[in-house]
mmCIF file of C-alpha atoms in Angstrom:
data_model
loop_
_atom_site.group_PDB
_atom_site.id
_atom_site.type_symbol
_atom_site.label_atom_id
_atom_site.label_comp_id
_atom_site.label_asym_id
_atom_site.label_seq_id
_atom_site.Cartn_x
_atom_site.Cartn_y
_atom_site.Cartn_z
ATOM 1 C CA UNK A 1 93.910 90.203 120.381
ATOM 2 C CA UNK A 2 93.923 89.591 124.111
ATOM 3 C CA UNK A 3 96.439 86.810 123.634
ATOM 4 C CA UNK A 4 98.758 89.040 121.603
ATOM 5 C CA UNK A 5 98.518 91.850 124.148
ATOM 6 C CA UNK A 6 99.187 89.456 127.024
ATOM 7 C CA UNK A 7 102.280 88.053 125.286
ATOM 8 C CA UNK A 8 103.796 91.402 124.404
ATOM 9 C CA UNK A 9 104.960 94.703 125.805
ATOM 10 C CA UNK A 10 103.224 97.877 124.618
ATOM 11 C CA UNK A 11 105.517 100.845 123.959
ATOM 12 C CA UNK A 12 104.986 104.456 122.946
ATOM 13 C CA UNK A 13 107.883 105.922 120.988
ATOM 14 C CA UNK A 14 108.767 109.473 119.982
ATOM 15 C CA UNK A 15 109.990 110.542 116.538
ATOM 16 C CA UNK A 16 113.643 109.585 116.161
ATOM 17 C CA UNK A 17 113.503 106.719 118.672
ATOM 18 C CA UNK A 18 115.234 103.608 117.412
ATOM 19 C CA UNK A 19 113.060 100.499 117.401
ATOM 20 C CA UNK A 20 115.563 97.911 116.172
ATOM 21 C CA UNK A 21 119.207 98.263 115.137
ATOM 22 C CA UNK A 22 120.600 96.223 112.250
ATOM 23 C CA UNK A 23 122.769 93.455 113.648
ATOM 24 C CA UNK A 24 120.597 93.034 116.748
ATOM 25 C CA UNK A 25 119.647 89.461 117.555
ATOM 26 C CA UNK A 26 116.531 90.475 119.487
ATOM 27 C CA UNK A 27 113.920 88.321 117.788
ATOM 28 C CA UNK A 28 110.187 88.381 117.771
ATOM 29 C CA UNK A 29 107.129 90.014 116.367
ATOM 30 C CA UNK A 30 106.522 93.759 116.147
ATOM 31 C CA UNK A 31 102.969 95.034 115.831
ATOM 32 C CA UNK A 32 102.566 98.697 114.926
ATOM 33 C CA UNK A 33 99.207 100.160 115.971
ATOM 34 C CA UNK A 34 99.887 103.818 115.171
ATOM 35 C CA UNK A 35 102.507 105.980 113.524
ATOM 36 C CA UNK A 36 105.051 105.914 110.748
ATOM 37 C CA UNK A 37 108.418 104.159 110.823
ATOM 38 C CA UNK A 38 111.407 104.161 108.514
ATOM 39 C CA UNK A 39 113.412 101.082 107.696
ATOM 40 C CA UNK A 40 117.007 101.343 106.483
ATOM 41 C CA UNK A 41 118.387 98.225 104.886
ATOM 42 C CA UNK A 42 121.107 97.205 102.491
ATOM 43 C CA UNK A 43 120.165 94.990 99.595
ATOM 44 C CA UNK A 44 123.471 95.541 97.834
ATOM 45 C CA UNK A 45 126.764 96.849 99.229
ATOM 46 C CA UNK A 46 126.289 97.974 102.863
ATOM 47 C CA UNK A 47 127.514 101.484 102.015
ATOM 48 C CA UNK A 48 124.402 101.964 99.829
ATOM 49 C CA UNK A 49 121.464 101.599 102.256
ATOM 50 C CA UNK A 50 117.897 102.172 101.116
ATOM 51 C CA UNK A 51 115.142 103.710 103.212
ATOM 52 C CA UNK A 52 111.471 102.812 103.147
ATOM 53 C CA UNK A 53 108.514 104.199 105.126
ATOM 54 C CA UNK A 54 105.743 102.093 106.646
ATOM 55 C CA UNK A 55 102.440 103.295 108.078
ATOM 56 C CA UNK A 56 100.591 101.540 110.876
ATOM 57 C CA UNK A 57 98.771 99.252 111.255
ATOM 58 C CA UNK A 58 101.119 96.433 110.243
ATOM 59 C CA UNK A 59 103.174 93.544 111.602
ATOM 60 C CA UNK A 60 106.869 92.804 111.173
ATOM 61 C CA UNK A 61 108.373 89.469 112.049
ATOM 62 C CA UNK A 62 112.092 89.445 112.607
ATOM 63 C CA UNK A 63 114.397 87.311 110.580
ATOM 64 C CA UNK A 64 115.683 86.303 113.983
ATOM 65 C CA UNK A 65 112.932 83.728 114.383
ATOM 66 C CA UNK A 66 115.865 81.411 113.614
ATOM 67 C CA UNK A 67 118.430 81.384 116.431
ATOM 68 C CA UNK A 68 121.689 83.105 115.485
ATOM 69 C CA UNK A 69 120.123 85.284 112.780
ATOM 70 C CA UNK A 70 120.317 89.062 113.119
ATOM 71 C CA UNK A 71 118.133 91.925 111.910
ATOM 72 C CA UNK A 72 119.285 93.266 108.548
ATOM 73 C CA UNK A 73 117.203 96.428 108.929
ATOM 74 C CA UNK A 74 117.312 99.422 111.253
ATOM 75 C CA UNK A 75 113.830 100.612 112.249
ATOM 76 C CA UNK A 76 113.257 104.178 113.495
ATOM 77 C CA UNK A 77 110.089 106.017 114.529
ATOM 78 C CA UNK A 78 109.315 108.842 112.082
ATOM 79 C CA UNK A 79 106.300 110.027 114.072
ATOM 80 C CA UNK A 80 104.852 109.079 117.461
ATOM 81 C CA UNK A 81 104.515 105.276 117.325
ATOM 82 C CA UNK A 82 102.523 102.748 119.336
ATOM 83 C CA UNK A 83 104.261 99.376 119.188
ATOM 84 C CA UNK A 84 103.543 95.919 120.582
ATOM 85 C CA UNK A 85 106.795 93.953 120.994
ATOM 86 C CA UNK A 86 106.331 90.172 121.368
ATOM 87 C CA UNK A 87 109.465 88.151 122.274
ATOM 88 C CA UNK A 88 110.625 85.274 120.050
ATOM 89 C CA UNK A 89 109.611 82.454 122.441
ATOM 90 C CA UNK A 90 106.058 83.784 122.853
ATOM 91 C CA UNK A 91 105.784 84.406 119.114
ATOM 92 C CA UNK A 92 106.878 80.871 118.196
ATOM 93 C CA UNK A 93 104.430 79.386 120.699
ATOM 94 C CA UNK A 94 101.497 81.481 119.391
ATOM 95 C CA UNK A 95 102.280 80.783 115.727
ATOM 96 C CA UNK A 96 102.519 77.060 116.472
ATOM 97 C CA UNK A 97 99.227 76.963 118.381
ATOM 98 C CA UNK A 98 97.230 79.203 116.010
ATOM 99 C CA UNK A 99 97.969 78.605 112.300
ATOM 100 C CA UNK A 100 95.482 81.321 111.256
ATOM 101 C CA UNK A 101 97.697 83.906 112.943
ATOM 102 C CA UNK A 102 100.454 82.865 110.516
ATOM 103 C CA UNK A 103 98.218 83.645 107.542
ATOM 104 C CA UNK A 104 97.284 87.101 108.859
ATOM 105 C CA UNK A 105 100.886 88.075 109.581
ATOM 106 C CA UNK A 106 102.267 86.630 106.333
ATOM 107 C CA UNK A 107 99.659 88.540 104.294
ATOM 108 C CA UNK A 108 100.855 91.745 105.886
ATOM 109 C CA UNK A 109 104.517 90.899 105.350
ATOM 110 C CA UNK A 110 103.768 90.024 101.723
ATOM 111 C CA UNK A 111 102.387 93.540 101.197
ATOM 112 C CA UNK A 112 105.567 95.033 102.688
ATOM 113 C CA UNK A 113 107.757 92.916 100.392
ATOM 114 C CA UNK A 114 105.629 94.003 97.443
ATOM 115 C CA UNK A 115 106.318 97.662 98.298
ATOM 116 C CA UNK A 116 110.012 96.872 98.718
ATOM 117 C CA UNK A 117 110.069 95.314 95.237
ATOM 118 C CA UNK A 118 108.591 98.506 93.787
ATOM 119 C CA UNK A 119 111.181 100.529 95.733
ATOM 120 C CA UNK A 120 114.000 98.448 94.290
ATOM 121 C CA UNK A 121 112.643 98.863 90.766
ATOM 122 C CA UNK A 122 112.391 102.635 91.359
ATOM 123 C CA UNK A 123 116.078 102.611 92.314
ATOM 124 C CA UNK A 124 116.911 101.321 88.827
ATOM 125 C CA UNK A 125 115.586 104.498 87.196
ATOM 126 C CA UNK A 126 118.711 106.302 85.971
ATOM 127 C CA UNK A 127 117.439 109.907 85.844
ATOM 128 C CA UNK A 128 117.385 111.479 89.346
ATOM 129 C CA UNK A 129 114.323 113.626 88.523
ATOM 130 C CA UNK A 130 112.287 110.608 87.435
ATOM 131 C CA UNK A 131 113.518 108.520 90.373
ATOM 132 C CA UNK A 132 112.483 111.233 92.880
ATOM 133 C CA UNK A 133 109.103 111.524 91.142
ATOM 134 C CA UNK A 134 108.593 107.741 91.385
ATOM 135 C CA UNK A 135 109.406 107.823 95.122
ATOM 136 C CA UNK A 136 107.023 110.728 95.753
ATOM 137 C CA UNK A 137 104.257 108.902 93.867
ATOM 138 C CA UNK A 138 104.886 105.830 96.036
ATOM 139 C CA UNK A 139 104.604 107.991 99.177
ATOM 140 C CA UNK A 140 101.360 109.571 97.939
ATOM 141 C CA UNK A 141 99.894 106.146 97.169
ATOM 142 C CA UNK A 142 100.786 104.915 100.653
ATOM 143 C CA UNK A 143 99.332 108.062 102.223
ATOM 144 C CA UNK A 144 95.870 107.317 100.816
ATOM 145 C CA UNK A 145 95.750 103.557 101.495
ATOM 146 C CA UNK A 146 93.554 103.809 104.598
ATOM 147 C CA UNK A 147 90.182 105.374 105.305
ATOM 148 C CA UNK A 148 91.690 108.785 106.040
ATOM 149 C CA UNK A 149 94.861 110.302 104.591
ATOM 150 C CA UNK A 150 97.864 109.574 106.785
ATOM 151 C CA UNK A 151 100.505 112.089 107.735
ATOM 152 C CA UNK A 152 103.895 110.932 106.479
ATOM 153 C CA UNK A 153 106.721 112.988 107.966
ATOM 154 C CA UNK A 154 109.406 113.077 105.304
ATOM 155 C CA UNK A 155 112.328 115.393 104.717
ATOM 156 C CA UNK A 156 115.173 115.581 102.245
ATOM 157 C CA UNK A 157 117.169 112.936 104.123
ATOM 158 C CA UNK A 158 114.337 110.384 103.912
ATOM 159 C CA UNK A 159 113.599 111.259 100.281
ATOM 160 C CA UNK A 160 117.293 110.833 99.440
ATOM 161 C CA UNK A 161 117.369 107.462 101.218
ATOM 162 C CA UNK A 162 114.215 106.280 99.484
ATOM 163 C CA UNK A 163 115.521 107.403 96.068
ATOM 164 C CA UNK A 164 119.010 106.061 96.814
ATOM 165 C CA UNK A 165 120.479 109.464 95.942
ATOM 166 C CA UNK A 166 122.606 111.946 97.851
ATOM 167 C CA UNK A 167 120.879 114.805 99.664
ATOM 168 C CA UNK A 168 122.745 117.196 97.383
ATOM 169 C CA UNK A 169 121.277 115.504 94.295
ATOM 170 C CA UNK A 170 117.780 115.577 95.831
ATOM 171 C CA UNK A 171 118.203 119.320 96.573
ATOM 172 C CA UNK A 172 119.116 119.892 92.927
ATOM 173 C CA UNK A 173 116.053 117.948 91.777
ATOM 174 C CA UNK A 174 113.705 119.795 94.141
#
């Protein structure tokens, strides 16, 4: 832990603060100690972005570990967030020197990809009512993953993004 803290920069972010913008080539490792973030990404045409919510604690490693690669996701604080930002060079050095760190981070990333797979399968549900219900069940499940229920700040915009529906359609469903 001391090594990670020494290599990174600790930040406190307010709701709405942008953490990473899609297209940015700022690489590295992001460690979230507290809060809730949203990720907006396109897995299909760029005009159809999907939103997902993530609760701390978790790690994200940027695709930009490879030079010339850019983030494909925009990350935004949904609640007050405590973030440790470790630059690419420090991250590569630590992951090279401590292989067990790789395992810990990859386990966490695997869980995020598992949730993203469920989100993509939810997006295939044709009926808007059932799709919104599936998204809300996913949010409830995530809320109770830890020792104490987490607060997940979500509005119609986030629900629409997570269900891949328009806000108007979500209003009709609600």
